[in-house]
Amino acid sequence: MSTLLIKNGRIVTATDDYYADLLVDGETVAMIGKALSVQADEVIDATDRLVVPGGIDAHTHLDMPFGGTVSADDFETGTKAAAFGGTTTIIDFAIQTKGESCFKGLDTWHQKAEGKATIDYGFHMIITDMPVERLPEMSKLADEGVTSYKLFMAYPGVLYVDDGTLYRAFRQAGQDGTRICMHAENGIVIDEIIREAAADGKLEPRYHALTRPTRMEAEGVHRAVAIAEVAEVPLYIVHLSSADALKEVKRARMRGVDVTAETCPQYLFLDQSYYFKEGFEGAKWVMTPALREKWNQDVLWKGLEFGHLCNVATDHCPFCMKEQKELGLGDFRKIPNGAPGVENRLSLMYHGCVVEQRMSLNRWVELTSTAAAKTFGMFPKKGTIAVGSDADIVIFNPNRRETISVDNPFTHHMNVDYSAYEGFEVQGWSEVVLSRGRVVCRDGKLETEGGGQFVRRARVGELLR
Ligand code: URP
Ligand code: ZN
Ligand code: ZN
């Protein structure tokens, strides 16, 4: 096993901030101390750099069949791009096909990832139906380290499940000590609004947003909260996009309901005006929920600051403009829903939190790494820097500026032909990225490929060794 000494860095976790040296022995952090005098196979000088836990993106869709095509990043390209951006663990979504066992879906996703992933990965399980006789499967999944589920109120006829199914799955998940992730949007009403728009010939990309009112997201949150409360299960609202929806989360939390929510960089940095760009350009941002009116951004930033929003994930679900988004030329209903972002999260959030002085360095680390580790059963193996933790470490240059662009080799390795953040200037860049002790990326070059492992996650409230 090789050793690596990181010297003179400023170690920042969700709670600490100090200057020290750090010794990695094999896959884990072995020692942290002042001016460590130890021999190591490799020494990295981290003067003027932040040394932070590797990012955790709790919401990605790699190699996912969706919208008549398959997301453009698979586990090989997607995890490399994530690593370039300082993310060392993802939680992707395995899908259970209607009428089939969750384990079949899980096997399929293991096959997609095994031998291809460069960073570590876990799986949430998407449930598309759950008759009473199959409920015991859920308990077995938890034993396999799949301790969270995603269910959809959106996408009728595809991933949507009815309220009865929600209740059954919620109840079982609660009894098993697992967590429910909810896509909260009233897809049934939204489909009616879409039908009306289409009947009026309103088929340009902007109608994707105009047919998905924030009230329908808020209604979804409200309903999910009520069902979770009765079913007694911890609830996590995914990709929360609007002030309307956040209000429902706050209300529930004030009542003492165990509900938290994530938002995504796209809802913090982008807005509905992107759909009004020339021609078919708006298709780049056709995602669900849709981008909202700009004033929502401030409310979401405040939600992160005050803790009603607990995590920032990307919902990375890339589709190329060419041949994929183009499926919806002339009809927004056929544009595959999703956008890329897994590579840009740490820099964008550093810029938005620290450079723009909204939040502390600690809160930035918490929002991009620690909170996901704690929420999804990976702490303290992941999500912090401590003796015994996995050496998933980012040496972060807080001063380096980059302009995010599909043409910038320092910001774009995702297998997709555009950037959702084209032209955004950000300060802060992941310079060296370690995954379980291996240097994966250094100065924009990939040094290690493959080697990512499945993370068997713990149940809610349990620590992962
Ligand atoms: O548009 C999106 N978000 N695509 C991925 C599927 C989902 O709802 O998360
Ligand atoms: Zn969703
Ligand atoms: Zn998603």
mmCIF file with all atom_site columns, C-alpha atoms and ligand atoms in Angstrom, residues 59 61 64 66 150 152 155 159 183 239 267 286-289 315 317 319 337-339, ligand 1:
data_model
loop_
_atom_site.group_PDB
_atom_site.id
_atom_site.type_symbol
_atom_site.label_atom_id
_atom_site.label_alt_id
_atom_site.label_comp_id
_atom_site.label_asym_id
_atom_site.label_entity_id
_atom_site.label_seq_id
_atom_site.pdbx_PDB_ins_code
_atom_site.Cartn_x
_atom_site.Cartn_y
_atom_site.Cartn_z
_atom_site.occupancy
_atom_site.B_iso_or_equiv
_atom_site.pdbx_formal_charge
_atom_site.auth_seq_id
_atom_site.auth_comp_id
_atom_site.auth_asym_id
_atom_site.auth_atom_id
_atom_site.pdbx_PDB_model_num
ATOM   1  C CA . HIS A 1 59  ? -28.599 12.690 -7.647  1.00 0.00 ? 59  HIS A CA 1
ATOM   2  C CA . HIS A 1 61  ? -28.770 9.567  -13.931 1.00 0.00 ? 61  HIS A CA 1
ATOM   3  C CA . MET A 1 64  ? -30.504 5.921  -18.052 1.00 0.00 ? 64  MET A CA 1
ATOM   4  C CA . PHE A 1 66  ? -35.486 8.048  -20.678 1.00 0.00 ? 66  PHE A CA 1
ATOM   5  C CA . LYS A 1 150 ? -37.221 7.513  -5.376  1.00 0.00 ? 150 LYS A CA 1
ATOM   6  C CA . PHE A 1 152 ? -42.520 9.928  -8.828  1.00 0.00 ? 152 PHE A CA 1
ATOM   7  C CA . TYR A 1 155 ? -44.389 11.491 -15.658 1.00 0.00 ? 155 TYR A CA 1
ATOM   8  C CA . LEU A 1 159 ? -42.441 6.573  -13.784 1.00 0.00 ? 159 LEU A CA 1
ATOM   9  C CA . HIS A 1 183 ? -40.167 13.785 -7.199  1.00 0.00 ? 183 HIS A CA 1
ATOM   10 C CA . HIS A 1 239 ? -34.585 18.799 -7.053  1.00 0.00 ? 239 HIS A CA 1
ATOM   11 C CA . TYR A 1 267 ? -32.291 26.375 -9.856  1.00 0.00 ? 267 TYR A CA 1
ATOM   12 C CA . VAL A 1 286 ? -35.757 21.285 -20.708 1.00 0.00 ? 286 VAL A CA 1
ATOM   13 C CA . MET A 1 287 ? -35.643 19.511 -17.374 1.00 0.00 ? 287 MET A CA 1
ATOM   14 C CA . THR A 1 288 ? -38.169 18.641 -14.718 1.00 0.00 ? 288 THR A CA 1
ATOM   15 C CA . PRO A 1 289 ? -39.008 20.572 -12.617 1.00 0.00 ? 289 PRO A CA 1
ATOM   16 C CA . ASP A 1 315 ? -29.757 15.773 -11.159 1.00 0.00 ? 315 ASP A CA 1
ATOM   17 C CA . CYS A 1 317 ? -29.146 13.760 -16.772 1.00 0.00 ? 317 CYS A CA 1
ATOM   18 C CA . PHE A 1 319 ? -28.797 14.619 -23.487 1.00 0.00 ? 319 PHE A CA 1
ATOM   19 C CA . ASN A 1 337 ? -35.996 15.887 -19.902 1.00 0.00 ? 337 ASN A CA 1
ATOM   20 C CA . GLY A 1 338 ? -32.664 16.546 -18.232 1.00 0.00 ? 338 GLY A CA 1
ATOM   21 C CA . ALA A 1 339 ? -29.471 18.588 -18.317 1.00 0.00 ? 339 ALA A CA 1
HETATM 22 O O1 . URP B 2 .   ? -35.442 16.415 -16.091 1.00 0.00 ? 1   URP B O1 1
HETATM 23 C C1 . URP B 2 .   ? -35.007 15.600 -15.278 1.00 0.00 ? 1   URP B C1 1
HETATM 24 N N1 . URP B 2 .   ? -34.892 15.969 -14.029 1.00 0.00 ? 1   URP B N1 1
HETATM 25 N N2 . URP B 2 .   ? -34.657 14.368 -15.682 1.00 0.00 ? 1   URP B N2 1
HETATM 26 C C2 . URP B 2 .   ? -34.270 13.294 -14.850 1.00 0.00 ? 1   URP B C2 1
HETATM 27 C C3 . URP B 2 .   ? -35.406 12.596 -14.209 1.00 0.00 ? 1   URP B C3 1
HETATM 28 C C4 . URP B 2 .   ? -35.842 13.240 -12.933 1.00 0.00 ? 1   URP B C4 1
HETATM 29 O O2 . URP B 2 .   ? -37.020 13.572 -12.803 1.00 0.00 ? 1   URP B O2 1
HETATM 30 O O3 . URP B 2 .   ? -35.051 13.420 -12.031 1.00 0.00 ? 1   URP B O3 1
#
